[in-house]
Coordinates of C-alpha atoms in Angstrom, one line a residue:
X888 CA 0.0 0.0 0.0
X889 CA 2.7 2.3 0.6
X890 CA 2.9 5.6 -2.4
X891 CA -0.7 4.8 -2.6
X892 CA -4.3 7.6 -1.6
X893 CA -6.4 6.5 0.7
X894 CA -9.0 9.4 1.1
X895 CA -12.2 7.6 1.5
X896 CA -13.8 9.2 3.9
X897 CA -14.0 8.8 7.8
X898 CA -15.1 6.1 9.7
X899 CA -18.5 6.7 11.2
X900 CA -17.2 4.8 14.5
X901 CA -13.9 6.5 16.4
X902 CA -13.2 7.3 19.8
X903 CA -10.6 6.4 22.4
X904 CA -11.1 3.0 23.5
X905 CA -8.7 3.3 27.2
X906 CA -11.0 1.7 30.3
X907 CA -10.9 2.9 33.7
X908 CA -10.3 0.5 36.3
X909 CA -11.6 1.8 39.4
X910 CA -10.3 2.0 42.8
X911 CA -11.1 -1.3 44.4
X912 CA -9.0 -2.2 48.0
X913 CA -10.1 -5.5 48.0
X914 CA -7.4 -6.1 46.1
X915 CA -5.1 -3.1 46.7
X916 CA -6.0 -1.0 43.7
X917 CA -6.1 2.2 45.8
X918 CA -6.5 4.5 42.8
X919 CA -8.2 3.9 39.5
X920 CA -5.8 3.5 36.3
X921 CA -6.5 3.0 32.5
X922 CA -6.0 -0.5 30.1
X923 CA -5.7 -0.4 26.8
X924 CA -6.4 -3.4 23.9
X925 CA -3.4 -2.9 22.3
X926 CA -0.9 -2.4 25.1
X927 CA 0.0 -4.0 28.2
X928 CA 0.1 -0.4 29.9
X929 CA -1.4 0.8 33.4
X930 CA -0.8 4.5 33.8
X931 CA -3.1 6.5 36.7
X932 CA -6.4 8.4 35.5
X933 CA -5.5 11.7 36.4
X934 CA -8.1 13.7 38.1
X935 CA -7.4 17.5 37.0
X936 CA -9.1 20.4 38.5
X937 CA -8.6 23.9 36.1
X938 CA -9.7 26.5 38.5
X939 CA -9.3 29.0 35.5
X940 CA -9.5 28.6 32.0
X941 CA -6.3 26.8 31.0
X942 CA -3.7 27.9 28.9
X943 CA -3.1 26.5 25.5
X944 CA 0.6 25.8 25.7
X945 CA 1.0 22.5 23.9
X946 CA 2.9 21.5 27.1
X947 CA 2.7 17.4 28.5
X948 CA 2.8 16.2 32.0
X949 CA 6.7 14.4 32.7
X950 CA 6.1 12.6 36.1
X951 CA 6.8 8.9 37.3
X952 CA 4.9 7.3 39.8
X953 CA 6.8 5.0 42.5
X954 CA 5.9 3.5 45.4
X955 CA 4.0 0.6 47.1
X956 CA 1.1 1.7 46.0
X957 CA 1.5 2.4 42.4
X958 CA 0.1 0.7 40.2
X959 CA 2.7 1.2 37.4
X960 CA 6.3 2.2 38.8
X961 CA 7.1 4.0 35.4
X962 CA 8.4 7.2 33.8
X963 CA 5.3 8.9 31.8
X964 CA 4.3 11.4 29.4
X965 CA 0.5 12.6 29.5
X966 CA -1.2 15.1 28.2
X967 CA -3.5 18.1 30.3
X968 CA -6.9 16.0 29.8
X969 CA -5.0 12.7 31.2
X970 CA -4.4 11.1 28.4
X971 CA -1.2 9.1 27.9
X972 CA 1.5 10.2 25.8
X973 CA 4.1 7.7 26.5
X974 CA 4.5 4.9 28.5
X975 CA 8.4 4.3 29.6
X976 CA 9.6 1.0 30.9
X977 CA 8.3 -0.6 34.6
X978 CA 11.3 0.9 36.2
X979 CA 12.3 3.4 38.9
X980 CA 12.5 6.8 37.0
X981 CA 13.5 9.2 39.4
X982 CA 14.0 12.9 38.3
X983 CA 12.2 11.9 35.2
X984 CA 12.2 15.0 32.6
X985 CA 13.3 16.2 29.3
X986 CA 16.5 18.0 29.1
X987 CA 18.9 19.1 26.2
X988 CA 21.8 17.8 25.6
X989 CA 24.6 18.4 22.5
X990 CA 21.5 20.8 21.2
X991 CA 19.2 18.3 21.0
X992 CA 16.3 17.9 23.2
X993 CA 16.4 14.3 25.2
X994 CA 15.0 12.4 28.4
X995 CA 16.5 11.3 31.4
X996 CA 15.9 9.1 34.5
X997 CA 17.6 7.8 37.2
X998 CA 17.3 4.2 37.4
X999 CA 18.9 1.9 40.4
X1000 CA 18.7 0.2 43.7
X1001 CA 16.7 2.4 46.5
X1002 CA 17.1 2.3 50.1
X1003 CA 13.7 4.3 50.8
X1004 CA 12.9 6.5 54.0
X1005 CA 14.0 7.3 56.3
X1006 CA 17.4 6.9 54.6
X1007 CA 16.3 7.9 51.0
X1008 CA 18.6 7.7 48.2
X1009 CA 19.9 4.9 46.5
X1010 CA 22.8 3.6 43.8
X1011 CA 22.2 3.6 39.7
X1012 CA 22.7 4.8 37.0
X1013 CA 21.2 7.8 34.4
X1014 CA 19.1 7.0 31.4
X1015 CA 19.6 9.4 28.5
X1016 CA 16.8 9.1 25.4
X1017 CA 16.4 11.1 22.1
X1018 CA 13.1 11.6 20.5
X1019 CA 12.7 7.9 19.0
X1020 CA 13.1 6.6 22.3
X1021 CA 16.4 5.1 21.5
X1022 CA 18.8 5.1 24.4
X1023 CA 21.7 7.3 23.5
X1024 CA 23.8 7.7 27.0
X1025 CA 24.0 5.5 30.0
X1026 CA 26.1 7.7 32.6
X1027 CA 27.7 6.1 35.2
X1028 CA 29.8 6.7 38.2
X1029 CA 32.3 3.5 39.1
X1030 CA 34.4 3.8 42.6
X1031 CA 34.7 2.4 45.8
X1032 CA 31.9 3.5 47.2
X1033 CA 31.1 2.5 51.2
X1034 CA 26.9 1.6 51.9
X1035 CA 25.1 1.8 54.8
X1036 CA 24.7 -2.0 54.7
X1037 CA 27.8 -3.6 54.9
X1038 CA 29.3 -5.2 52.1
X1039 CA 26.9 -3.9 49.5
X1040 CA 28.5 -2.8 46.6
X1041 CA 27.1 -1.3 42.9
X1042 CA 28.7 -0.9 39.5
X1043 CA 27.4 2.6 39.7
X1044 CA 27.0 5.0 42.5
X1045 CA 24.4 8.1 41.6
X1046 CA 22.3 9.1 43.4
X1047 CA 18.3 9.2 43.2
X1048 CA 18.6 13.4 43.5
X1049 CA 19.7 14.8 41.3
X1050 CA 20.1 14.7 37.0
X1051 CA 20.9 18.5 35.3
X1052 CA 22.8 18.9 31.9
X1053 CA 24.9 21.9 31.4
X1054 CA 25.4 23.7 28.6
X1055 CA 29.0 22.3 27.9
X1056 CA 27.6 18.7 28.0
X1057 CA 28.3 17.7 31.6
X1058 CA 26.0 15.9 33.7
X1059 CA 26.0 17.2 37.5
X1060 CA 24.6 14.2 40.0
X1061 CA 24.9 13.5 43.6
X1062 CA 26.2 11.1 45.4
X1063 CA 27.1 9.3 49.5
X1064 CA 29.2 7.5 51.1
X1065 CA 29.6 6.0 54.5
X1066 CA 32.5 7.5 56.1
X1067 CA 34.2 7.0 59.8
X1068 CA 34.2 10.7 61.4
X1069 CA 34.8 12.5 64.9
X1070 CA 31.3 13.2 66.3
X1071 CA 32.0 14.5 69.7
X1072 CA 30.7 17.6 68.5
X1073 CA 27.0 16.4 68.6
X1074 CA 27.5 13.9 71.5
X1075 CA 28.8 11.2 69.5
X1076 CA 32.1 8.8 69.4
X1077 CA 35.4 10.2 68.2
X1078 CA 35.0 6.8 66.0
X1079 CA 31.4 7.4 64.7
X1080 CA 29.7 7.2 61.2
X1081 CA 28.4 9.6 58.8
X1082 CA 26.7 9.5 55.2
X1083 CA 29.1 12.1 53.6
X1084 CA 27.4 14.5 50.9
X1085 CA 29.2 14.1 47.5
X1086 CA 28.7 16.1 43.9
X1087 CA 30.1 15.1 40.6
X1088 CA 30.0 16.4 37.4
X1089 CA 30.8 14.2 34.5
X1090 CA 31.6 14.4 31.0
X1091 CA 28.5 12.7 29.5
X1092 CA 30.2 11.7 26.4
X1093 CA 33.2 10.1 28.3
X1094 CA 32.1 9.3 31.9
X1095 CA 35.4 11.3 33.1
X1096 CA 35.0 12.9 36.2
X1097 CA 35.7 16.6 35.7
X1098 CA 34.7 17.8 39.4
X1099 CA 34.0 16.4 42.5
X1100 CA 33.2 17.6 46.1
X1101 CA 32.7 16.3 49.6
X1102 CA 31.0 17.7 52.4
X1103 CA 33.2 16.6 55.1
X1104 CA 35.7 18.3 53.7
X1105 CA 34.3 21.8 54.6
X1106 CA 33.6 21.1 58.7
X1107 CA 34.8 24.6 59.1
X1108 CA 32.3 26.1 57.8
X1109 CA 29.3 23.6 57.8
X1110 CA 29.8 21.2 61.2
X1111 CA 28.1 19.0 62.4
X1112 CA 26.3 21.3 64.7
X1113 CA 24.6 22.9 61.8
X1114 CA 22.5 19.9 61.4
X1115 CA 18.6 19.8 61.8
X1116 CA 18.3 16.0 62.4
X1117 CA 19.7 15.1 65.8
X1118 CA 22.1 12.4 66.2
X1119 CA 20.3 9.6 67.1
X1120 CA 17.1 10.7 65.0
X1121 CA 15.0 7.1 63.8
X1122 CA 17.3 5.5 65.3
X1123 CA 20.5 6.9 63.0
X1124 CA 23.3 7.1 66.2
X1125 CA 26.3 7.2 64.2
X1126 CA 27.5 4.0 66.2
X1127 CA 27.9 1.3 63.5
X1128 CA 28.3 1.4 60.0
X1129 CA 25.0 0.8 59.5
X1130 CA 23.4 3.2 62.3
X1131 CA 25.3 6.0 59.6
X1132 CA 23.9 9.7 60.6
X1133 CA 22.6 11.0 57.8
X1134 CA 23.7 14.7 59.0
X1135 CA 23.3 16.5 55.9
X1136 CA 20.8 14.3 53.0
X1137 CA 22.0 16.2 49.9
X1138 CA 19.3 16.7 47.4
X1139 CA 20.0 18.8 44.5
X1140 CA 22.9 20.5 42.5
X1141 CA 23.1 23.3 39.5
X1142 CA 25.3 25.9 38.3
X1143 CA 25.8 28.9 40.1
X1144 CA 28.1 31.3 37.6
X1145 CA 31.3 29.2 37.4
X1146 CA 30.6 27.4 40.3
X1147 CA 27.7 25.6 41.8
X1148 CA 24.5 25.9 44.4
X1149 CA 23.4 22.9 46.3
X1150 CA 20.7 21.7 48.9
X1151 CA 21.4 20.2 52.2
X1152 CA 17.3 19.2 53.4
X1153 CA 18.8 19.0 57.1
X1154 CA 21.2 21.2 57.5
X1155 CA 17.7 23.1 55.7
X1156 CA 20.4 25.2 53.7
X1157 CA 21.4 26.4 50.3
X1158 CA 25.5 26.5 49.7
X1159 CA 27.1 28.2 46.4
X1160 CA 30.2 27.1 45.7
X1161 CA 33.7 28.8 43.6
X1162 CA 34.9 26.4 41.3
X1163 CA 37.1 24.9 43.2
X1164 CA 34.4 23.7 45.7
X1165 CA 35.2 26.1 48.5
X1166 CA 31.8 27.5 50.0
X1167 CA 31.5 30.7 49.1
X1168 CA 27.9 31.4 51.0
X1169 CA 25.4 29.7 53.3
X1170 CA 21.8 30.5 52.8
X1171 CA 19.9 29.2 56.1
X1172 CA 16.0 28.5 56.4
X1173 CA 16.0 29.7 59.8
X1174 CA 18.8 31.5 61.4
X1175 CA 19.6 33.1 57.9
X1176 CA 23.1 31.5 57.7
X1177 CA 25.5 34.1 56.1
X1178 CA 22.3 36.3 55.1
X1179 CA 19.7 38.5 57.0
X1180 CA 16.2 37.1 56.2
X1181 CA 13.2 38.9 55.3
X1182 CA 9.9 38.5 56.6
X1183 CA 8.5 35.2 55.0
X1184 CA 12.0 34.5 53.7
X1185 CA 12.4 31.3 56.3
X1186 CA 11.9 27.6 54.7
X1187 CA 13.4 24.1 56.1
X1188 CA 13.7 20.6 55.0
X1189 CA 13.5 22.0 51.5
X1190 CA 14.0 20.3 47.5
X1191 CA 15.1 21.5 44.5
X1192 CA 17.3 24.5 45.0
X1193 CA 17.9 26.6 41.7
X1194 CA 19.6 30.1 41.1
X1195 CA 19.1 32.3 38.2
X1196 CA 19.6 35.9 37.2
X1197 CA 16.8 38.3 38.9
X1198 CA 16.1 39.7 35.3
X1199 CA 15.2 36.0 33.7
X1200 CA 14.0 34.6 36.6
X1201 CA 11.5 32.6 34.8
X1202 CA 13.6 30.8 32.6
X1203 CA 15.1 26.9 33.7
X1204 CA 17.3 27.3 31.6
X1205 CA 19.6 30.7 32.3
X1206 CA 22.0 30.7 35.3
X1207 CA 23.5 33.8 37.0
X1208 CA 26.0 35.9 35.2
X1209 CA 29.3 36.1 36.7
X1210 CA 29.6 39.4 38.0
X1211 CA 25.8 39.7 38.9
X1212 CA 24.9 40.6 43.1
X1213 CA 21.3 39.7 42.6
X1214 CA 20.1 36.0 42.3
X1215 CA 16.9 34.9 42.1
X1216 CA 16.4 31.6 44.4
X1217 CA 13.7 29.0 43.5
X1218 CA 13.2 26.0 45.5
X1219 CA 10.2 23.2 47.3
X1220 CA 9.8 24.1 50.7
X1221 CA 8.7 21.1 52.2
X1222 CA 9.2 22.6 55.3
X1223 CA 8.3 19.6 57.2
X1224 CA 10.5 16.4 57.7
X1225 CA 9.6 13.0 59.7
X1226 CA 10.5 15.2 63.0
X1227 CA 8.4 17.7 62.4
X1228 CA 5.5 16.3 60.0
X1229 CA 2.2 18.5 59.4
X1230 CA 3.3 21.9 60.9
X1231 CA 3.7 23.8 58.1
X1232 CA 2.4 23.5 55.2
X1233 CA 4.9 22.6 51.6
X1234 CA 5.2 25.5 49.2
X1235 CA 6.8 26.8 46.2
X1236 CA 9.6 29.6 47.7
X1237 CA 11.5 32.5 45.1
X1238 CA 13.5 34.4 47.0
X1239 CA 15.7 37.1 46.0
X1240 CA 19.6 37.2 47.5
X1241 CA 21.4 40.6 47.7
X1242 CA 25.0 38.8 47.5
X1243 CA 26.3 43.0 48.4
X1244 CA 24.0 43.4 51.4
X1245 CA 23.5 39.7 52.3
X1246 CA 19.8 40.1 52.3
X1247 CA 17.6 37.4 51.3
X1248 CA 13.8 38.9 50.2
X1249 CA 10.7 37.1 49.8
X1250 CA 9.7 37.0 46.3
X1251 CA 6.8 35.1 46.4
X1252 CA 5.4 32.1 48.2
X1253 CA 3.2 29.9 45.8
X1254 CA 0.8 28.1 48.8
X1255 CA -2.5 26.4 47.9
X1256 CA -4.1 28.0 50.8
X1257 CA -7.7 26.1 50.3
X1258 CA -6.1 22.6 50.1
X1259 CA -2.6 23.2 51.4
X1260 CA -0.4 20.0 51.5
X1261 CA 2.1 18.6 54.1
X1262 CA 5.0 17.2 52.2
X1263 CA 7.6 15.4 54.4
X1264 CA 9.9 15.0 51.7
X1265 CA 11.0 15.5 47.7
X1266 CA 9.3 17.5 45.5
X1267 CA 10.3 20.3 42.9
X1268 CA 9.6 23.9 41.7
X1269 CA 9.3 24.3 37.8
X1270 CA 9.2 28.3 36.4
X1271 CA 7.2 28.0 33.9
X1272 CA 7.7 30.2 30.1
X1273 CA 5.0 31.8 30.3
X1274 CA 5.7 33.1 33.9
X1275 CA 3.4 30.0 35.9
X1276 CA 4.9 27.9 38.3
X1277 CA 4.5 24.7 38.4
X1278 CA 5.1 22.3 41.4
X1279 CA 5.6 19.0 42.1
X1280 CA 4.8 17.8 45.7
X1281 CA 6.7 14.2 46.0
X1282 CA 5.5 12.4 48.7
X1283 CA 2.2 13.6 47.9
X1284 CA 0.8 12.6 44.5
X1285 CA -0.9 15.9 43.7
X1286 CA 1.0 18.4 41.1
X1287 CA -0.1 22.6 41.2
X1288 CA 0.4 24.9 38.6
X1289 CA 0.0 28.4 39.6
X1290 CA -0.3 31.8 37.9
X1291 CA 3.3 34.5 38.4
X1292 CA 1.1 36.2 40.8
X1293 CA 0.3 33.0 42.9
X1294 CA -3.4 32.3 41.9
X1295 CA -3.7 28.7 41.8
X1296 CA -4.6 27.6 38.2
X1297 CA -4.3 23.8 37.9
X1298 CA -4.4 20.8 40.3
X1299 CA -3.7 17.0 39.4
X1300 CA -3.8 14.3 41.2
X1301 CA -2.5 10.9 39.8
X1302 CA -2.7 8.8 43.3
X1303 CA -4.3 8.2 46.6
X1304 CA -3.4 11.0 49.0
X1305 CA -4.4 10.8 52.5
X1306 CA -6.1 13.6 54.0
X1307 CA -5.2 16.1 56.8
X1308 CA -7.8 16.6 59.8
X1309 CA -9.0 20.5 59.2
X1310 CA -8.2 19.9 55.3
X1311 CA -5.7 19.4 53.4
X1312 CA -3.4 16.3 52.5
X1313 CA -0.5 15.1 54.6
X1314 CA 2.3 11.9 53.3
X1315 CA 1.4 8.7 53.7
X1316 CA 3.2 5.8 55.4
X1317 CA 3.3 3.8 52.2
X1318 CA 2.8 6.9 49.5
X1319 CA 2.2 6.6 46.0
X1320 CA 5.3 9.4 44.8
X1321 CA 6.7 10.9 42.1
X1322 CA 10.0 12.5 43.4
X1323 CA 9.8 15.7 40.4
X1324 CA 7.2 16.7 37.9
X1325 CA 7.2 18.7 35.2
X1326 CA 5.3 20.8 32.4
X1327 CA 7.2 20.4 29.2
X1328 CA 7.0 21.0 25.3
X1329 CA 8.3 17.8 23.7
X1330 CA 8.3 16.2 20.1
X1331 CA 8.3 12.6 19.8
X1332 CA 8.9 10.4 16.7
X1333 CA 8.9 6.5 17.9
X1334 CA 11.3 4.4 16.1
X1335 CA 9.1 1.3 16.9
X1336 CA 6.2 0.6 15.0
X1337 CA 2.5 1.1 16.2
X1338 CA 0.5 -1.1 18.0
X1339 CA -2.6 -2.7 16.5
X1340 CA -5.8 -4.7 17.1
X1341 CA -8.3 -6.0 15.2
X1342 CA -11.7 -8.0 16.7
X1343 CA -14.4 -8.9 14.4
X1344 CA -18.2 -8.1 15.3
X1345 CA -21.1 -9.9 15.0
X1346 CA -24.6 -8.4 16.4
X1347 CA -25.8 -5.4 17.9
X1348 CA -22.8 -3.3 16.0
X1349 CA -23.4 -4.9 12.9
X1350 CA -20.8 -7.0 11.2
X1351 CA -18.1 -5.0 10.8
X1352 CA -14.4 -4.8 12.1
X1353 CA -13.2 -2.9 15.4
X1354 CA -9.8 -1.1 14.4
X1355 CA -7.5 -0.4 18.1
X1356 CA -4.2 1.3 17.6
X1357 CA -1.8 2.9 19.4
X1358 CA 1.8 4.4 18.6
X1359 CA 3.5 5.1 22.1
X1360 CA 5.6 8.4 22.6
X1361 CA 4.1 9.5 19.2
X1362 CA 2.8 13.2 19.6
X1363 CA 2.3 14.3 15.8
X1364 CA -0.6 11.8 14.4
X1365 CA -3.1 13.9 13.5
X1366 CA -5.2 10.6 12.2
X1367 CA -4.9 6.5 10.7
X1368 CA -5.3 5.2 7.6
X1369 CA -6.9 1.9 7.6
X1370 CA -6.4 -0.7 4.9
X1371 CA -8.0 -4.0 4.6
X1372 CA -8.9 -6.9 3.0
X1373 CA -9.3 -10.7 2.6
X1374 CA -5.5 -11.3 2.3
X1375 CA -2.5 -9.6 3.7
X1376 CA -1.4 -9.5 -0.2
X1377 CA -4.5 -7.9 -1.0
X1378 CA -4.9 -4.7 1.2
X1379 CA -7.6 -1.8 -0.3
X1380 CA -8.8 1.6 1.8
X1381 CA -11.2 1.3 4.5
X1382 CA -11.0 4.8 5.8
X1383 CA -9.4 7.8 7.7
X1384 CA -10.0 7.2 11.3
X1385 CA -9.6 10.8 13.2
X1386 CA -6.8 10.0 16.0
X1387 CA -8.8 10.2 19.4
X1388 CA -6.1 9.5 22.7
X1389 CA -3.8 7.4 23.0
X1390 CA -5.4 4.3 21.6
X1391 CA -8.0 4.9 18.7
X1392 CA -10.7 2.7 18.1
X1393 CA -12.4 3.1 14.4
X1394 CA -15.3 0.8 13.0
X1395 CA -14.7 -0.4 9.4
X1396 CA -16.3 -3.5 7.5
X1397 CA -15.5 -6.9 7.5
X1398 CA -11.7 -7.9 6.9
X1399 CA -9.9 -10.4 7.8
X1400 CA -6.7 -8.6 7.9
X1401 CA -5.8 -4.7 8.4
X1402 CA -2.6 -2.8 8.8
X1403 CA -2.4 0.8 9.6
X1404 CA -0.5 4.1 8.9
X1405 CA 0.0 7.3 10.4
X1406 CA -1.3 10.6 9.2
X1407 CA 1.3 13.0 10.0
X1408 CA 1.0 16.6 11.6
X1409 CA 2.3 19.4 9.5
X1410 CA 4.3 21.6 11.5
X1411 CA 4.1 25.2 10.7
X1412 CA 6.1 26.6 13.8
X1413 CA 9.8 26.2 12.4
X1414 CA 10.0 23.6 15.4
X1415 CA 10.4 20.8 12.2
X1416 CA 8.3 17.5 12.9
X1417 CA 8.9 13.6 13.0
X1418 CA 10.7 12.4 9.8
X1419 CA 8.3 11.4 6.6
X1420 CA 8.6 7.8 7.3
X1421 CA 5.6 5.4 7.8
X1422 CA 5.5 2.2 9.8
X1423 CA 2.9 -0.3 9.0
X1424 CA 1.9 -3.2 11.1
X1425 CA -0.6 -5.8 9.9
X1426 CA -3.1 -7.7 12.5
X1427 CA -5.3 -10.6 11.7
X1428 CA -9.4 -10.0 12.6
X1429 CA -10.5 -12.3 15.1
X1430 CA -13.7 -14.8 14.1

């Protein structure tokens, strides 16, 4: 069939064909999720909440549930109605997001062994895609690396935390190890251990390690007293190897000017660092650290810590010129943590840093103040182009997009959450998580084929032939051709079927074998489009 028309007209019978299974504890489905015919997929109905009318940015939803209680443990693109984009491999995908890298637009995970809370982090590796979802980059980091269980050792060490590409092709990731250290300081044994707080960034071409940093090499200036989880906490005494105090739980990393900013949730402070690693400033939730804060400018516990220049502030993608003295801070304020759980409630937090005056000013707090949410750990603060923020809560499975001025525009929900007494939600014991979320543009062109179905009907529909197909990570179909006939030598036109979510069911007469092809969107934005290449894939009809 391929060079040939097929412009009969469209199918009388189309619409998206996904089924909703609902909730049903019985047998632990705690949240309802979709099946499909064609695929063996199980992503969450999303239940989305536009409190105004929403904005027509041609942006997807990049999240990746995880947990206990997930249904599917995957990374996932869906769309602002809920409906599935692509469906990524039943994996961890932690940090899950589309990045650029070598001026190409690309998605990466981090993939590995977890150790979950209250120690939270874990060993792996970073998956790098490009727009055919063809893996292009595995980064790893080898060494002899030192666990909290003894004798446990991985082929690569990164951490769950953190995955951001620079603009020279780097990758910057965080890492731990279990280290022996004096903790007389804080009560502890001159013999003790610690979880020390590493950085790396690594040439993503070449796995070379072109930096590298460790937090207990910089006791001078960030001891152990600095430290907002007590030795001893959940039972973390620093005594054995595997007792480890997890003093300082790094959680993020990105460029600062030459240098870098980073985000210890207890110590509950933001460090920029030369680049040479030396700590240049301390930005401290509470006491202020090395700045004076403003009133509102406190936050603790907190995720996701980015810098940027005050005069692009809304753009993920600029970082602070060198000789600038006003930064613009973005971060998730969890502002709880197992010690101090439901107290205050999680926000998003931009603050502005005088680096001349050492003032830190509140910029703006984006708070849900009719539903506000209790997160006692990861999450992530997204500026939006168009001046929105959008927010990620982690431990709770409910994402918030709010207007620049901090009117709540969007909520999602793709899990069970549990629910706060006097409103609100608050983190489960066993949550259903996505560590980040994002709001993204993306273009993708599978290099796989499409998936296809055909079931042949007999009664109340009329003989006929029900058409299912599906092409996963493929955002440009605008509709199918659908050829059949009695032979799969003998293919004619059946019809145009309109494409209608992620799987498309069209009605067409009798056959007893179909194949498919993909209608193409024609791109008119200079953005370019998938390449002009058709995959066909024949099914037999059933009966």
């Amino acid at each position: 069939m391929r060079g040939l028309l097929c412009s009969t007209a469209l199918t009388l019978a189309t619409a998206a064909s996904a089924a909703i299974v609902p909730a049903n504890l019985t047998y632990n489905i705690t949240w309802p999720y979709q099946t499909f015919k064609t695929v063996n997929f199980t992503p969450p109905y999303l239940q989305i909440s536009h409190h105004t009318e929403p904005s027509d940015d041609n942006a997807y939803l990049f999240f990746a549930p995880d947990g206990p209680k997930a249904k599917e443990t995957a990374p996932l693109i869906m769309d602002m109605h809920g409906e599935l984009i692509w469906n990524g491999p039943a994996t961890h995908g932690f940090a899950f997001g589309a990045q650029v890298y070598d001026d190409e637009p690309v998605l990466v995970w981090w993939n590995g062994t977890l150790y979950p809370e209250p120690i939270g982090r874990g060993n792996g590796v970073v998956h790098m895609l490009n727009r055919r979802y063809e893996t292009t980059r595995t980064t790893t980091l080898a060494g002899d690396f030192l666990e909290q269980v003894p004798g446990a050792r991985f082929p690569s060490n990164i951490d769950v935390h953190e995955i951001f590409i620079t603009k020279k092709g780097s990758m910057l990731v965080t890492a731990n190890n279990i280290t022996q250290a004096d903790l007389t300081s804080v009560g502890g044994s001159k013999n003790g251990w610690v979880v020390a707080a590493l950085i790396y960034e690594i040439d993503v071409a070449t796995d070379q390690i072109l930096f590298s940093w460790n937090s207990l090499d910089h006791l001078d200036q960030i001891p152990f007293t600095d430290s907002l989880y007590p030795l001893g906490s959940e039972g973390y005494t620093g005594e054995t190897q595997n007792q480890a105090w997890g003093y300082f739980h790094i959680n993020s990393v990105a460029p600062l000017n030459n240098g870098y900013i980073l985000s210890s949730r207890f110590l509950c402070t933001a460090l920029a660092l030369s680049p040479n690693g030396s700590v240049l400033w301390r930005l401290q939730g509470r006491s202020g650290g090395d700045f004076a804060l403003g009133p509102g400018a406190d936050f603790c516990y907190q995720h996701d810590v980015r810098a940027f220049p005050s005069s692009s502030s809304s753009s993920s993608s600029s970082h602070p010129h060198a000789d600038s003295s006003i930064v613009t801070l973005h971060m998730h304020d969890n502002h709880n943590s197992p010690l101090s759980n439901n107290t205050v409630p999680s926000s998003g937090l931009s603050l502005l840093l005088d680096l001349s005056t050492h003032r830190a000013t509140l910029m703006h707090r984006y708070l849900n103040t009719s539903s506000p949410i209790y997160s006692t750990a990861q999450g992530n603060f997204q500026p939006l182009p168009n001046g929105n923020v959008f927010i990620g809560h982690g431990w709770i499975p409910i994402l918030e997009e709010f207007s620049q001025t901090g009117e709540i525009q969007t909520t999602i929900q793709f899990a069970s959450a549990e629910a706060r007494a006097g409103g609100g939600w608050v983190s489960a014991q066993k949550p259903t998580l996505s560590y980040r979320a994002f709001k993204q543009e993306w273009l993708g062109c599978p290099g796989a084929k499409p998936d296809v179905r055909a079931e042949r009907l007999v009664g109340g529909d009329g003989d006929g032939t029900a058409v299912f197909v599906s092409w996963n990570g493929a955002t440009e179909v605008e509709a199918w051709e659908v050829w059949g006939g009695g032979s799969g030598a003998a293919l004619g036109c059946i019809g145009v079927v309109a494409r209608s979510g992620f799987e498309t069911r069209g009605l067409v007469g009798a056959a007893a074998y179909v194949q498919v092809r993909p209608r193409m969107r024609r791109r008119g934005d200079g953005r370019g489009g998938c390449e002009a290449v058709v995959s066909d894939v024949v099914a037999v009809a059933a009966g």
